[in-house]
Amino acid sequence: MCGIIGFAGREEAAPILLDGLERMEYRGYDSAGIAVRGEARGLQIRKTKGRLQALADLTHGGADLEGTLGIGHTRWATHGEPNEVNAHPHVSENGRVALVHNGIIENYLEIKEHLQKLGVAFASDTDSEVVAQLLEYHYNECGNMMEAVGRCLRRIEGSYALGILCADYPDTLIAARKDSPLILGCGEHGSFIASDVTAIIKHTRDVIYMDDGEIAVVTPNGVSVFDDELVPVEKAHSQVDWDVSAAEKGGHAHFMFKEILEQPEAIRRTLSPRLKEGRVVLEGLDLTAEDVRRISRIFIIACGSAYHVGVVSKYNWEKLLRRPVEVVLASEFRYCDPLVDENTLVMVISQSGETLDTMAAMREAKRLGGRTLAVVNVVGSSIAREADHVLYTWAGPEIAVATTKAYSTQLALMNLVGLYLADLLGTVSGEEYRAIVAAAEALPGQLEQVLGHMEELQYAASRYFNHSSIFFIGRNLDYAVGLEGSLKLKEISYIHSEAYASGELKHGTISLIEPGTLVVALGMYGPLFDKAMSNVVEVQARGAEVLAVTTESRLEKMGKTAGLTAAVPDTHPVFQPSLGVVPLQLFAYFVALQRGCDIDKPRNLAKSVTVE
Ligand code: F6R
């Protein structure tokens, strides 16, 4: 979704802003713009609809704009269509204030009408312009920009990350945040604001995470942070522990492919510090056996692929913990009057840690007295900071919109959490415990094996890439993996796809199978393998072609029935989905490649969904 960068420094701002925006392109956007304040030319604004390249062309790579202070924005339209006028930065009527905004101003219409009655003319349809106009109004009132920002923030309702320039302040940028991420960066050649660390990692790893209600003054010499009453706040600096190459393609055609290949390493990084001498050690999770015994109910809440991790985890956790586990889409949970009390554990899964629905659901769970534990990839993100406990997946930056390595690390980490809780509860035998730990230790190596054999998937993709509809079937954990395989395929290849629990086929969906339909049949889950085989035969009898994904030990049997097969190594059932999902990611990737799709930035999708 929208991206913000700002710079106050000793170098020309425009090229830095354009580069920062380019590094956030993956988040999804439909227009872009920059504002630079120069000594000679004052505030200069340039905006374009569509790809960033258009903005780079318009400004000759930024060379047309003069000044060392500036803000930039990529917009993902919410209020008003994606066009040049609605693109940020927005400028106040007298041209003195320019700002970029992420989030949604909920009471913008009321403020807009009020200002219109006072004679203010608006240029755009956006909620964001209202903030620029309101700032000018308060600035005219009090003559001090910080004070004007304070007054303005007290009037607006909703969520915001703001970067503000004022023509009267030649070297100062003002930033503010509420419910929308914003970080400050302290670099050698100046200071930064950004909604995403990838935008500034090239310049500095020294960052400060802003908290809700804070306002920052950013100058070439550093940053100062204030609370909403404009009282100075001491803020801790953090060091980002990955470097710029982690957010670059490294010779691969797509980030998604690079990230698929990074999975063994990402899982190693996530699991190995938590496996010590055959035991699961979860720093950051200070639950006692008594705490866990009191848990009568577990919710897992998340969106999209993270929700699919929850579906796998439900199967695994219920077996391990013998406690009811409910997986609920965050967008549903927040409005369903959930049955949460102080004996409820609420697991929250999010790569970005900023997904609005997930955050709102977590807040609702906390409000009802539940204990929240978040599995998050982005350090310092809102969900990570608000959850009662947080465990990080160390997947590194994930740039492709379609998640792969974040999903995999979430899945693996959820298994460790499940095992840890089961051990505290005494619901897992010593033998089972050791078997699961051994499977966790073997996982990165087995993933490397899976990634060493892509030919079957490339071949299958070349055969089926022009199909209009593809089905995924499976039972139990295989069904849960199928949900993710189907989502991967539809989001990047735009092929219609559905995942069905195989047992449900006869209850309606089998009518969709016709001669030539591709069914991806998942047959990895040992206890139900024979039933998976029967389902393959069943769909074949209706003319379907089958690509079966199974385990090495079951390959021979499956190979006699299914047309095409791909096999992954056998492991303990709780970790089988971690291996089984990889062929599905690869299949989706190769299909999208054959179809010439924009794999890293699929249409209409954004990486981090910070609006409802
Ligand atoms: C799909 C995908 C999305 C995310 C979902 C939640 O490939 O990436 O479905 O899983 O938007 O995002 P996070 O995990 O950031 O909360």
PDB file of C-alpha atoms and ligand atoms in Angstrom, residues 303-306 349-353 355 358 401-403 410 484 487-488 491 607 609, ligand 1:
ATOM      1  CA  CYS A 303      -5.434 -12.713   6.902  1.00  0.00           C
ATOM      2  CA  GLY A 304      -4.631 -14.352   3.564  1.00  0.00           C
ATOM      3  CA  SER A 305      -1.644 -16.656   3.578  1.00  0.00           C
ATOM      4  CA  ALA A 306      -1.039 -16.032   7.256  1.00  0.00           C
ATOM      5  CA  ILE A 349       0.103 -14.112  12.609  1.00  0.00           C
ATOM      6  CA  SER A 350       1.350 -11.353  10.334  1.00  0.00           C
ATOM      7  CA  GLN A 351       4.364 -10.909   8.099  1.00  0.00           C
ATOM      8  CA  SER A 352       4.180  -7.141   7.965  1.00  0.00           C
ATOM      9  CA  GLY A 353       2.859  -6.603  11.469  1.00  0.00           C
ATOM     10  CA  THR A 355      -2.253  -5.469   8.477  1.00  0.00           C
ATOM     11  CA  THR A 358      -5.248  -8.244  12.028  1.00  0.00           C
ATOM     12  CA  VAL A 401       3.726  -9.278  -2.933  1.00  0.00           C
ATOM     13  CA  ALA A 402       2.911 -12.993  -2.868  1.00  0.00           C
ATOM     14  CA  THR A 403       4.382 -14.373   0.305  1.00  0.00           C
ATOM     15  CA  GLN A 410       5.431 -18.666  10.142  1.00  0.00           C
ATOM     16  CA  GLU A 484      -2.193 -21.780   0.117  1.00  0.00           C
ATOM     17  CA  LEU A 487      -4.093 -18.652  -3.399  1.00  0.00           C
ATOM     18  CA  LYS A 488      -0.540 -18.487  -4.748  1.00  0.00           C
ATOM     19  CA  GLU A 491      -2.845 -14.099  -7.060  1.00  0.00           C
ATOM     20  CA  LYS A 607       2.061  -6.015   0.052  1.00  0.00           C
ATOM     21  CA  VAL A 609      -2.845  -4.030   3.654  1.00  0.00           C
TER      22      VAL A 609
HETATM   23  C1  F6R B   1      -0.619 -13.695  -0.107  1.00  0.00           C
HETATM   24  C2  F6R B   1      -0.270 -12.689   0.889  1.00  0.00           C
HETATM   25  C3  F6R B   1      -1.362 -12.123   1.710  1.00  0.00           C
HETATM   26  C4  F6R B   1      -0.899 -11.887   3.141  1.00  0.00           C
HETATM   27  C5  F6R B   1      -1.981 -11.148   3.926  1.00  0.00           C
HETATM   28  C6  F6R B   1      -1.578 -10.898   5.364  1.00  0.00           C
HETATM   29  O1  F6R B   1       0.498 -14.114  -0.815  1.00  0.00           O
HETATM   30  O2  F6R B   1       0.859 -12.315   1.020  1.00  0.00           O
HETATM   31  O3  F6R B   1      -2.498 -12.938   1.685  1.00  0.00           O
HETATM   32  O4  F6R B   1      -0.596 -13.111   3.732  1.00  0.00           O
HETATM   33  O5  F6R B   1      -2.270  -9.918   3.316  1.00  0.00           O
HETATM   34  O6  F6R B   1      -0.456 -10.085   5.436  1.00  0.00           O
HETATM   35  P1  F6R B   1       0.420 -10.009   6.727  1.00  0.00           P
HETATM   36  O7  F6R B   1       1.029 -11.354   6.949  1.00  0.00           O
HETATM   37  O8  F6R B   1       1.450  -8.943   6.461  1.00  0.00           O
HETATM   38  O9  F6R B   1      -0.492  -9.644   7.864  1.00  0.00           O
END
